[in-house]
Amino acid sequence: MLISLAGLYSRGVAEDPAAVGGLESVLADGGTYYRLHTFFASGALTVNRDIDVEYLLVAGGGSGGRAGGSIGGGGGGAGGRYANLGAPSALAAGVHTVTVGLGGQPSDDTEGAPGESSTFFGLVAVGGGQGGRGNSFGAVTGGDGGSGGGTAGSNSGGDGLGGSGTPGQGSDGGGTQVTSSTGSTSGAGGGGATTMGGSGGLKDSGAGGAGADASAFALSGVAGGGAGGAGTGWLANDATDGGGNGGQVDQDGAPGAPNTGGGGGGAGRGNMRGGAGGSGVIVVRYEITQAEYNAEAA
């Protein structure tokens, strides 16, 4: 979602804009002036002349895993984050399709669903992996994705690895370690843009992996992993940067925040549902003159 930043204004009437599309605004950042095009849903960017652009692509987050009896579900992985801040790319005049991925939706029957990918300019930010479903017969691994989903616990013993993240876009989901064949386990956290999810097991659930700052694109933190759900006798951890908090005992996991790519929280014990993944977002920015900035900010 948009945050309040000094120097950020909605675009007024500009003469001969270089591009049109999305929510248009201007931003003053460290003495340099930018026009931003923010897409909260799929659309198109019409470029009227060749420009050099910086972009941020965030895919939809994966849903959190369903709980299984006394076992907490794994947190959903964050949607992949793809950016070229500080290294602008040439964008030719023309109409460029913008596809913003939706978050994965939880299920009553399976471990959940991955998020959808976001695409622009031939680039793909990969959707986040789903969290694993709680299972008495062995740990259920989280899904692979932009960031990997967290593994669900098991009360039959055994280790489980988190889902794998995509290099350059996100981190792995947390795993579980269960050295005893008895007891109720909590789910691991989903991976985030910058750190992997916390581990689950015979303890409180794993926290969601940390996302990334996006203030250069007039957004708050994005692409945080969802936290795992609590097993019987344990507590659920929290998530940041758009990820959903894990469900406490007999509670559903919280959804990832819209337009952050946050992973959904894993469900707390009691056959509860994981949270939905947050939808993605795409932002394109390019330099403008101070005169253009002043005219549009007035």
PDB file of C-alpha atoms in Angstrom:
ATOM      1  CA  MET A   1       0.000   0.000   0.000  1.00  0.00           C
ATOM      2  CA  LEU A   2       1.066   3.607  -0.423  1.00  0.00           C
ATOM      3  CA  ILE A   3       2.789   5.312   2.480  1.00  0.00           C
ATOM      4  CA  SER A   4       3.052   8.994   3.310  1.00  0.00           C
ATOM      5  CA  LEU A   5       6.363  10.380   2.122  1.00  0.00           C
ATOM      6  CA  ALA A   6       7.432  14.001   2.068  1.00  0.00           C
ATOM      7  CA  GLY A   7       7.566  15.034  -1.548  1.00  0.00           C
ATOM      8  CA  LEU A   8       5.045  12.484  -2.878  1.00  0.00           C
ATOM      9  CA  TYR A   9       2.061  13.911  -4.721  1.00  0.00           C
ATOM     10  CA  SER A  10      -0.645  12.590  -7.005  1.00  0.00           C
ATOM     11  CA  ARG A  11      -0.022  13.648 -10.558  1.00  0.00           C
ATOM     12  CA  GLY A  12      -1.904  16.645 -11.865  1.00  0.00           C
ATOM     13  CA  VAL A  13      -2.090  17.680 -15.510  1.00  0.00           C
ATOM     14  CA  ALA A  14       1.274  17.319 -17.234  1.00  0.00           C
ATOM     15  CA  GLU A  15       2.137  18.404 -20.747  1.00  0.00           C
ATOM     16  CA  ASP A  16       3.371  15.626 -23.021  1.00  0.00           C
ATOM     17  CA  PRO A  17       4.006  12.979 -20.333  1.00  0.00           C
ATOM     18  CA  ALA A  18       6.600  10.354 -21.166  1.00  0.00           C
ATOM     19  CA  ALA A  19       4.224   7.581 -20.089  1.00  0.00           C
ATOM     20  CA  VAL A  20       0.636   7.035 -18.991  1.00  0.00           C
ATOM     21  CA  GLY A  21      -0.890   4.261 -16.899  1.00  0.00           C
ATOM     22  CA  GLY A  22      -1.559   3.033 -13.375  1.00  0.00           C
ATOM     23  CA  LEU A  23      -1.761   5.359 -10.395  1.00  0.00           C
ATOM     24  CA  GLU A  24       0.485   8.270 -11.374  1.00  0.00           C
ATOM     25  CA  SER A  25       2.417  10.359  -8.867  1.00  0.00           C
ATOM     26  CA  VAL A  26       5.667  12.285  -8.462  1.00  0.00           C
ATOM     27  CA  LEU A  27       8.360  11.813  -5.845  1.00  0.00           C
ATOM     28  CA  ALA A  28      11.372  13.808  -4.651  1.00  0.00           C
ATOM     29  CA  ASP A  29      14.083  11.384  -3.539  1.00  0.00           C
ATOM     30  CA  GLY A  30      17.499  12.647  -2.446  1.00  0.00           C
ATOM     31  CA  GLY A  31      17.481  15.694  -4.730  1.00  0.00           C
ATOM     32  CA  THR A  32      16.305  13.721  -7.779  1.00  0.00           C
ATOM     33  CA  TYR A  33      12.756  13.921  -9.095  1.00  0.00           C
ATOM     34  CA  TYR A  34      10.701  11.004 -10.396  1.00  0.00           C
ATOM     35  CA  ARG A  35       7.353  10.187 -11.921  1.00  0.00           C
ATOM     36  CA  LEU A  36       5.892   6.900 -10.666  1.00  0.00           C
ATOM     37  CA  HIS A  37       3.326   4.571 -12.214  1.00  0.00           C
ATOM     38  CA  THR A  38       1.945   2.179  -9.598  1.00  0.00           C
ATOM     39  CA  PHE A  39      -0.134  -0.833 -10.644  1.00  0.00           C
ATOM     40  CA  PHE A  40      -2.232  -2.483  -7.947  1.00  0.00           C
ATOM     41  CA  ALA A  41      -3.938  -4.620 -10.599  1.00  0.00           C
ATOM     42  CA  SER A  42      -3.107  -5.714 -14.128  1.00  0.00           C
ATOM     43  CA  GLY A  43      -3.172  -3.074 -16.863  1.00  0.00           C
ATOM     44  CA  ALA A  44      -0.900  -1.409 -19.400  1.00  0.00           C
ATOM     45  CA  LEU A  45       1.780   1.282 -19.444  1.00  0.00           C
ATOM     46  CA  THR A  46       1.718   3.413 -22.572  1.00  0.00           C
ATOM     47  CA  VAL A  47       5.175   4.876 -23.222  1.00  0.00           C
ATOM     48  CA  ASN A  48       5.166   7.875 -25.544  1.00  0.00           C
ATOM     49  CA  ARG A  49       8.925   8.104 -26.058  1.00  0.00           C
ATOM     50  CA  ASP A  50      11.958   6.032 -25.151  1.00  0.00           C
ATOM     51  CA  ILE A  51      12.853   6.370 -21.450  1.00  0.00           C
ATOM     52  CA  ASP A  52      15.141   4.800 -18.875  1.00  0.00           C
ATOM     53  CA  VAL A  53      13.170   3.238 -16.034  1.00  0.00           C
ATOM     54  CA  GLU A  54      13.611   1.643 -12.638  1.00  0.00           C
ATOM     55  CA  TYR A  55      11.014  -0.906 -11.645  1.00  0.00           C
ATOM     56  CA  LEU A  56       9.766  -3.001  -8.790  1.00  0.00           C
ATOM     57  CA  LEU A  57       7.863  -6.232  -9.430  1.00  0.00           C
ATOM     58  CA  VAL A  58       6.314  -8.159  -6.547  1.00  0.00           C
ATOM     59  CA  ALA A  59       4.388 -11.366  -7.169  1.00  0.00           C
ATOM     60  CA  GLY A  60       1.441 -12.711  -5.196  1.00  0.00           C
ATOM     61  CA  GLY A  61       2.227 -14.453  -1.927  1.00  0.00           C
ATOM     62  CA  GLY A  62       1.490 -18.108  -1.237  1.00  0.00           C
ATOM     63  CA  SER A  63      -1.318 -19.105   1.098  1.00  0.00           C
ATOM     64  CA  GLY A  64      -0.651 -20.477   4.558  1.00  0.00           C
ATOM     65  CA  GLY A  65      -1.042 -24.188   5.196  1.00  0.00           C
ATOM     66  CA  ARG A  66      -4.068 -25.770   6.823  1.00  0.00           C
ATOM     67  CA  ALA A  67      -3.686 -27.228  10.320  1.00  0.00           C
ATOM     68  CA  GLY A  68      -4.029 -30.955  10.890  1.00  0.00           C
ATOM     69  CA  GLY A  69      -5.564 -31.932  14.225  1.00  0.00           C
ATOM     70  CA  SER A  70      -3.107 -30.816  16.914  1.00  0.00           C
ATOM     71  CA  ILE A  71      -0.489 -29.643  14.362  1.00  0.00           C
ATOM     72  CA  GLY A  72       0.016 -26.111  13.040  1.00  0.00           C
ATOM     73  CA  GLY A  73       0.297 -25.313   9.336  1.00  0.00           C
ATOM     74  CA  GLY A  74       3.299 -23.736   7.628  1.00  0.00           C
ATOM     75  CA  GLY A  75       3.373 -20.060   6.629  1.00  0.00           C
ATOM     76  CA  GLY A  76       3.096 -19.074   2.986  1.00  0.00           C
ATOM     77  CA  GLY A  77       6.156 -17.823   1.120  1.00  0.00           C
ATOM     78  CA  ALA A  78       6.291 -14.223  -0.056  1.00  0.00           C
ATOM     79  CA  GLY A  79       5.916 -13.399  -3.708  1.00  0.00           C
ATOM     80  CA  GLY A  80       9.193 -12.930  -5.538  1.00  0.00           C
ATOM     81  CA  ARG A  81      10.638  -9.406  -5.544  1.00  0.00           C
ATOM     82  CA  TYR A  82      12.430  -8.222  -8.703  1.00  0.00           C
ATOM     83  CA  ALA A  83      13.908  -4.706  -8.876  1.00  0.00           C
ATOM     84  CA  ASN A  84      16.618  -2.750 -10.697  1.00  0.00           C
ATOM     85  CA  LEU A  85      16.955   0.228  -8.352  1.00  0.00           C
ATOM     86  CA  GLY A  86      20.088   2.186  -9.224  1.00  0.00           C
ATOM     87  CA  ALA A  87      20.519   0.485 -12.614  1.00  0.00           C
ATOM     88  CA  PRO A  88      17.856   1.892 -14.987  1.00  0.00           C
ATOM     89  CA  SER A  89      16.858  -0.050 -18.103  1.00  0.00           C
ATOM     90  CA  ALA A  90      15.857   1.375 -21.476  1.00  0.00           C
ATOM     91  CA  LEU A  91      12.122   1.080 -22.177  1.00  0.00           C
ATOM     92  CA  ALA A  92      11.034   1.687 -25.768  1.00  0.00           C
ATOM     93  CA  ALA A  93       7.976   3.646 -26.799  1.00  0.00           C
ATOM     94  CA  GLY A  94       4.856   1.517 -27.118  1.00  0.00           C
ATOM     95  CA  VAL A  95       2.191  -0.206 -25.038  1.00  0.00           C
ATOM     96  CA  HIS A  96       3.614  -2.534 -22.382  1.00  0.00           C
ATOM     97  CA  THR A  97       1.409  -5.081 -20.634  1.00  0.00           C
ATOM     98  CA  VAL A  98       1.524  -5.138 -16.844  1.00  0.00           C
ATOM     99  CA  THR A  99       0.370  -8.293 -15.045  1.00  0.00           C
ATOM    100  CA  VAL A 100       0.001  -8.190 -11.271  1.00  0.00           C
ATOM    101  CA  GLY A 101      -0.208 -11.621  -9.630  1.00  0.00           C
ATOM    102  CA  LEU A 102      -2.928 -12.546  -7.164  1.00  0.00           C
ATOM    103  CA  GLY A 103      -2.248 -14.210  -3.845  1.00  0.00           C
ATOM    104  CA  GLY A 104      -2.769 -17.936  -3.354  1.00  0.00           C
ATOM    105  CA  GLN A 105      -6.061 -19.003  -1.793  1.00  0.00           C
ATOM    106  CA  PRO A 106      -6.332 -21.415   1.152  1.00  0.00           C
ATOM    107  CA  SER A 107      -8.014 -24.781   0.800  1.00  0.00           C
ATOM    108  CA  ASP A 108     -10.050 -27.083   3.028  1.00  0.00           C
ATOM    109  CA  ASP A 109      -8.501 -30.173   1.465  1.00  0.00           C
ATOM    110  CA  THR A 110      -4.837 -29.492   0.691  1.00  0.00           C
ATOM    111  CA  GLU A 111      -1.865 -27.463   1.919  1.00  0.00           C
ATOM    112  CA  GLY A 112      -2.983 -24.346   0.044  1.00  0.00           C
ATOM    113  CA  ALA A 113      -1.977 -22.690  -3.191  1.00  0.00           C
ATOM    114  CA  PRO A 114       1.012 -20.733  -4.520  1.00  0.00           C
ATOM    115  CA  GLY A 115       0.760 -17.092  -5.490  1.00  0.00           C
ATOM    116  CA  GLU A 116       0.575 -15.938  -9.087  1.00  0.00           C
ATOM    117  CA  SER A 117       3.576 -14.437 -10.860  1.00  0.00           C
ATOM    118  CA  SER A 118       3.811 -10.740 -11.792  1.00  0.00           C
ATOM    119  CA  THR A 119       5.226  -9.817 -15.205  1.00  0.00           C
ATOM    120  CA  PHE A 120       6.414  -6.682 -16.984  1.00  0.00           C
ATOM    121  CA  PHE A 121       8.966  -5.858 -19.665  1.00  0.00           C
ATOM    122  CA  GLY A 122       9.693  -9.543 -20.250  1.00  0.00           C
ATOM    123  CA  LEU A 123      10.531 -10.009 -16.563  1.00  0.00           C
ATOM    124  CA  VAL A 124       8.855 -12.449 -14.179  1.00  0.00           C
ATOM    125  CA  ALA A 125       8.575 -12.195 -10.403  1.00  0.00           C
ATOM    126  CA  VAL A 126       7.662 -15.709  -9.282  1.00  0.00           C
ATOM    127  CA  GLY A 127       4.655 -16.349  -7.041  1.00  0.00           C
ATOM    128  CA  GLY A 128       5.291 -17.401  -3.448  1.00  0.00           C
ATOM    129  CA  GLY A 129       5.167 -21.053  -2.403  1.00  0.00           C
ATOM    130  CA  GLN A 130       2.301 -22.403  -0.307  1.00  0.00           C
ATOM    131  CA  GLY A 131       2.711 -23.413   3.317  1.00  0.00           C
ATOM    132  CA  GLY A 132       2.672 -27.113   4.200  1.00  0.00           C
ATOM    133  CA  ARG A 133      -0.419 -28.741   5.711  1.00  0.00           C
ATOM    134  CA  GLY A 134      -0.276 -30.218   9.204  1.00  0.00           C
ATOM    135  CA  ASN A 135      -0.032 -34.003   9.004  1.00  0.00           C
ATOM    136  CA  SER A 136       0.204 -36.683  11.709  1.00  0.00           C
ATOM    137  CA  PHE A 137       2.203 -39.023   9.462  1.00  0.00           C
ATOM    138  CA  GLY A 138       5.203 -36.850   8.658  1.00  0.00           C
ATOM    139  CA  ALA A 139       6.246 -33.267   7.984  1.00  0.00           C
ATOM    140  CA  VAL A 140       4.725 -31.732   4.839  1.00  0.00           C
ATOM    141  CA  THR A 141       7.221 -29.586   2.943  1.00  0.00           C
ATOM    142  CA  GLY A 142       6.273 -26.076   1.905  1.00  0.00           C
ATOM    143  CA  GLY A 143       6.044 -25.270  -1.790  1.00  0.00           C
ATOM    144  CA  ASP A 144       8.803 -23.729  -3.899  1.00  0.00           C
ATOM    145  CA  GLY A 145       8.309 -20.207  -5.264  1.00  0.00           C
ATOM    146  CA  GLY A 146       9.610 -16.649  -5.245  1.00  0.00           C
ATOM    147  CA  SER A 147      10.094 -17.354  -1.558  1.00  0.00           C
ATOM    148  CA  GLY A 148       9.489 -20.868  -0.260  1.00  0.00           C
ATOM    149  CA  GLY A 149       6.603 -21.889   1.953  1.00  0.00           C
ATOM    150  CA  GLY A 150       7.193 -23.057   5.512  1.00  0.00           C
ATOM    151  CA  THR A 151       6.956 -26.732   6.406  1.00  0.00           C
ATOM    152  CA  ALA A 152       4.111 -27.986   8.575  1.00  0.00           C
ATOM    153  CA  GLY A 153       4.823 -30.003  11.665  1.00  0.00           C
ATOM    154  CA  SER A 154       4.120 -33.631  12.506  1.00  0.00           C
ATOM    155  CA  ASN A 155       3.568 -35.604  15.703  1.00  0.00           C
ATOM    156  CA  SER A 156       5.172 -38.733  14.286  1.00  0.00           C
ATOM    157  CA  GLY A 157       8.750 -37.451  14.257  1.00  0.00           C
ATOM    158  CA  GLY A 158      11.060 -36.614  11.390  1.00  0.00           C
ATOM    159  CA  ASP A 159      12.510 -33.508   9.807  1.00  0.00           C
ATOM    160  CA  GLY A 160      11.107 -31.453   6.973  1.00  0.00           C
ATOM    161  CA  LEU A 161      12.765 -28.831   4.781  1.00  0.00           C
ATOM    162  CA  GLY A 162      11.090 -25.605   3.767  1.00  0.00           C
ATOM    163  CA  GLY A 163      10.256 -24.804   0.173  1.00  0.00           C
ATOM    164  CA  SER A 164      13.014 -23.280  -1.960  1.00  0.00           C
ATOM    165  CA  GLY A 165      13.057 -19.601  -2.909  1.00  0.00           C
ATOM    166  CA  THR A 166      14.061 -18.286  -6.333  1.00  0.00           C
ATOM    167  CA  PRO A 167      17.646 -16.906  -6.369  1.00  0.00           C
ATOM    168  CA  GLY A 168      17.645 -13.120  -6.537  1.00  0.00           C
ATOM    169  CA  GLN A 169      13.946 -12.891  -5.656  1.00  0.00           C
ATOM    170  CA  GLY A 170      13.422 -14.436  -2.240  1.00  0.00           C
ATOM    171  CA  SER A 171      14.440 -16.879   0.477  1.00  0.00           C
ATOM    172  CA  ASP A 172      13.701 -20.436   1.540  1.00  0.00           C
ATOM    173  CA  GLY A 173      10.877 -21.324   3.876  1.00  0.00           C
ATOM    174  CA  GLY A 174      11.644 -22.585   7.355  1.00  0.00           C
ATOM    175  CA  GLY A 175      11.882 -26.283   8.169  1.00  0.00           C
ATOM    176  CA  THR A 176      10.862 -28.384  11.160  1.00  0.00           C
ATOM    177  CA  GLN A 177      12.871 -30.655  13.419  1.00  0.00           C
ATOM    178  CA  VAL A 178      10.955 -33.205  15.457  1.00  0.00           C
ATOM    179  CA  THR A 179      13.166 -35.526  17.485  1.00  0.00           C
ATOM    180  CA  SER A 180      10.283 -37.129  19.346  1.00  0.00           C
ATOM    181  CA  SER A 181       7.456 -39.189  17.915  1.00  0.00           C
ATOM    182  CA  THR A 182       5.018 -37.656  20.399  1.00  0.00           C
ATOM    183  CA  GLY A 183       3.797 -34.131  20.918  1.00  0.00           C
ATOM    184  CA  SER A 184       2.130 -31.475  18.836  1.00  0.00           C
ATOM    185  CA  THR A 185       4.291 -29.321  16.623  1.00  0.00           C
ATOM    186  CA  SER A 186       4.019 -25.793  15.281  1.00  0.00           C
ATOM    187  CA  GLY A 187       4.505 -24.817  11.652  1.00  0.00           C
ATOM    188  CA  ALA A 188       7.538 -23.046  10.197  1.00  0.00           C
ATOM    189  CA  GLY A 189       7.444 -19.577   8.701  1.00  0.00           C
ATOM    190  CA  GLY A 190       7.444 -18.810   4.990  1.00  0.00           C
ATOM    191  CA  GLY A 191      10.479 -17.184   3.429  1.00  0.00           C
ATOM    192  CA  GLY A 192      10.628 -13.441   2.773  1.00  0.00           C
ATOM    193  CA  ALA A 193      12.502 -11.283   0.292  1.00  0.00           C
ATOM    194  CA  THR A 194      15.585 -10.935   2.509  1.00  0.00           C
ATOM    195  CA  THR A 195      15.556 -13.714   5.139  1.00  0.00           C
ATOM    196  CA  MET A 196      14.313 -17.295   5.368  1.00  0.00           C
ATOM    197  CA  GLY A 197      11.356 -18.267   7.505  1.00  0.00           C
ATOM    198  CA  GLY A 198      11.812 -19.319  11.117  1.00  0.00           C
ATOM    199  CA  SER A 199      11.814 -23.003  11.982  1.00  0.00           C
ATOM    200  CA  GLY A 200       8.915 -24.931  13.481  1.00  0.00           C
ATOM    201  CA  GLY A 201       8.742 -28.006  15.674  1.00  0.00           C
ATOM    202  CA  LEU A 202       8.081 -28.725  19.341  1.00  0.00           C
ATOM    203  CA  LYS A 203       8.038 -25.026  20.194  1.00  0.00           C
ATOM    204  CA  ASP A 204       6.312 -21.788  19.208  1.00  0.00           C
ATOM    205  CA  SER A 205       5.826 -21.406  15.478  1.00  0.00           C
ATOM    206  CA  GLY A 206       8.398 -19.972  13.113  1.00  0.00           C
ATOM    207  CA  ALA A 207       8.221 -16.258  12.300  1.00  0.00           C
ATOM    208  CA  GLY A 208       7.758 -15.140   8.726  1.00  0.00           C
ATOM    209  CA  GLY A 209      10.925 -14.194   6.857  1.00  0.00           C
ATOM    210  CA  ALA A 210      11.625 -10.468   6.556  1.00  0.00           C
ATOM    211  CA  GLY A 211      10.668  -8.615   3.394  1.00  0.00           C
ATOM    212  CA  ALA A 212      12.280  -5.559   1.832  1.00  0.00           C
ATOM    213  CA  ASP A 213      11.966  -1.796   2.090  1.00  0.00           C
ATOM    214  CA  ALA A 214      10.280  -0.208  -0.921  1.00  0.00           C
ATOM    215  CA  SER A 215      10.242   3.478   0.053  1.00  0.00           C
ATOM    216  CA  ALA A 216      12.101   4.389  -3.156  1.00  0.00           C
ATOM    217  CA  PHE A 217       8.889   3.345  -4.929  1.00  0.00           C
ATOM    218  CA  ALA A 218       6.585   5.100  -2.413  1.00  0.00           C
ATOM    219  CA  LEU A 219       5.606   1.827  -0.742  1.00  0.00           C
ATOM    220  CA  SER A 220       6.178   0.437   2.724  1.00  0.00           C
ATOM    221  CA  GLY A 221       7.738  -2.978   3.301  1.00  0.00           C
ATOM    222  CA  VAL A 222       6.863  -5.696   0.798  1.00  0.00           C
ATOM    223  CA  ALA A 223       7.347  -9.442   0.319  1.00  0.00           C
ATOM    224  CA  GLY A 224       7.327 -10.655   3.917  1.00  0.00           C
ATOM    225  CA  GLY A 225       6.741 -14.347   4.599  1.00  0.00           C
ATOM    226  CA  GLY A 226       3.761 -15.635   6.564  1.00  0.00           C
ATOM    227  CA  ALA A 227       4.326 -16.980  10.081  1.00  0.00           C
ATOM    228  CA  GLY A 228       3.618 -20.609  10.961  1.00  0.00           C
ATOM    229  CA  GLY A 229       0.569 -21.726  12.929  1.00  0.00           C
ATOM    230  CA  ALA A 230       0.656 -22.879  16.543  1.00  0.00           C
ATOM    231  CA  GLY A 231       0.448 -26.515  17.595  1.00  0.00           C
ATOM    232  CA  THR A 232      -1.341 -27.569  20.787  1.00  0.00           C
ATOM    233  CA  GLY A 233       0.346 -25.999  23.805  1.00  0.00           C
ATOM    234  CA  TRP A 234       2.387 -23.501  21.773  1.00  0.00           C
ATOM    235  CA  LEU A 235       2.026 -19.923  20.519  1.00  0.00           C
ATOM    236  CA  ALA A 236       2.077 -18.552  16.991  1.00  0.00           C
ATOM    237  CA  ASN A 237       4.642 -16.011  15.915  1.00  0.00           C
ATOM    238  CA  ASP A 238       4.136 -12.837  13.894  1.00  0.00           C
ATOM    239  CA  ALA A 239       5.134 -11.625  10.447  1.00  0.00           C
ATOM    240  CA  THR A 240       6.274  -8.308   8.981  1.00  0.00           C
ATOM    241  CA  ASP A 241       6.342  -6.499   5.620  1.00  0.00           C
ATOM    242  CA  GLY A 242       2.884  -7.629   4.564  1.00  0.00           C
ATOM    243  CA  GLY A 243       3.104 -11.247   5.721  1.00  0.00           C
ATOM    244  CA  GLY A 244       0.199 -12.737   7.688  1.00  0.00           C
ATOM    245  CA  ASN A 245       0.559 -13.664  11.358  1.00  0.00           C
ATOM    246  CA  GLY A 246       0.309 -17.326  12.269  1.00  0.00           C
ATOM    247  CA  GLY A 247      -2.943 -18.623  13.698  1.00  0.00           C
ATOM    248  CA  GLN A 248      -3.073 -19.272  17.427  1.00  0.00           C
ATOM    249  CA  VAL A 249      -4.646 -22.512  18.664  1.00  0.00           C
ATOM    250  CA  ASP A 250      -8.084 -22.918  17.034  1.00  0.00           C
ATOM    251  CA  GLN A 251      -7.586 -19.850  14.835  1.00  0.00           C
ATOM    252  CA  ASP A 252      -7.172 -19.394  11.091  1.00  0.00           C
ATOM    253  CA  GLY A 253      -3.936 -17.912   9.804  1.00  0.00           C
ATOM    254  CA  ALA A 254      -4.057 -14.199   8.959  1.00  0.00           C
ATOM    255  CA  PRO A 255      -4.000 -13.180   5.281  1.00  0.00           C
ATOM    256  CA  GLY A 256      -1.075 -11.422   3.664  1.00  0.00           C
ATOM    257  CA  ALA A 257      -1.682  -7.705   3.112  1.00  0.00           C
ATOM    258  CA  PRO A 258      -3.008  -6.697  -0.319  1.00  0.00           C
ATOM    259  CA  ASN A 259      -0.461  -5.386  -2.819  1.00  0.00           C
ATOM    260  CA  THR A 260       2.550  -6.425  -0.752  1.00  0.00           C
ATOM    261  CA  GLY A 261       3.065 -10.013  -1.943  1.00  0.00           C
ATOM    262  CA  GLY A 262       3.018 -11.124   1.693  1.00  0.00           C
ATOM    263  CA  GLY A 263       2.598 -14.818   2.453  1.00  0.00           C
ATOM    264  CA  GLY A 264      -0.465 -15.983   4.356  1.00  0.00           C
ATOM    265  CA  GLY A 265      -0.132 -17.159   7.941  1.00  0.00           C
ATOM    266  CA  GLY A 266      -0.289 -20.861   8.746  1.00  0.00           C
ATOM    267  CA  ALA A 267      -3.359 -22.141  10.589  1.00  0.00           C
ATOM    268  CA  GLY A 268      -3.364 -22.945  14.304  1.00  0.00           C
ATOM    269  CA  ARG A 269      -4.183 -26.498  15.420  1.00  0.00           C
ATOM    270  CA  GLY A 270      -7.774 -27.623  15.179  1.00  0.00           C
ATOM    271  CA  ASN A 271      -8.339 -28.130  11.440  1.00  0.00           C
ATOM    272  CA  MET A 272      -8.336 -24.391  10.803  1.00  0.00           C
ATOM    273  CA  ARG A 273      -7.501 -22.726   7.474  1.00  0.00           C
ATOM    274  CA  GLY A 274      -4.353 -20.906   6.469  1.00  0.00           C
ATOM    275  CA  GLY A 275      -4.494 -17.254   5.434  1.00  0.00           C
ATOM    276  CA  ALA A 276      -4.648 -16.149   1.805  1.00  0.00           C
ATOM    277  CA  GLY A 277      -1.520 -14.720   0.229  1.00  0.00           C
ATOM    278  CA  GLY A 278      -1.384 -10.994  -0.485  1.00  0.00           C
ATOM    279  CA  SER A 279      -1.644  -9.773  -4.059  1.00  0.00           C
ATOM    280  CA  GLY A 280       1.403  -8.307  -5.780  1.00  0.00           C
ATOM    281  CA  VAL A 281       2.256  -4.856  -7.103  1.00  0.00           C
ATOM    282  CA  ILE A 282       4.332  -3.306  -9.897  1.00  0.00           C
ATOM    283  CA  VAL A 283       5.860   0.185  -9.835  1.00  0.00           C
ATOM    284  CA  VAL A 284       7.758   1.914 -12.643  1.00  0.00           C
ATOM    285  CA  ARG A 285       9.645   5.165 -12.054  1.00  0.00           C
ATOM    286  CA  TYR A 286      11.813   7.473 -14.170  1.00  0.00           C
ATOM    287  CA  GLU A 287      13.507  10.818 -13.738  1.00  0.00           C
ATOM    288  CA  ILE A 288      11.798  14.097 -14.518  1.00  0.00           C
ATOM    289  CA  THR A 289      12.985  17.681 -14.215  1.00  0.00           C
ATOM    290  CA  GLN A 290      12.422  19.806 -11.147  1.00  0.00           C
ATOM    291  CA  ALA A 291      10.186  22.049 -13.244  1.00  0.00           C
ATOM    292  CA  GLU A 292       7.990  19.054 -14.175  1.00  0.00           C
ATOM    293  CA  TYR A 293       7.901  17.983 -10.567  1.00  0.00           C
ATOM    294  CA  ASN A 294       6.908  21.437  -9.360  1.00  0.00           C
ATOM    295  CA  ALA A 295       4.197  21.718 -12.001  1.00  0.00           C
ATOM    296  CA  GLU A 296       2.635  18.370 -11.113  1.00  0.00           C
ATOM    297  CA  ALA A 297       2.998  18.785  -7.365  1.00  0.00           C
ATOM    298  CA  ALA A 298       1.317  22.187  -7.372  1.00  0.00           C
TER     299      ALA A 298
END
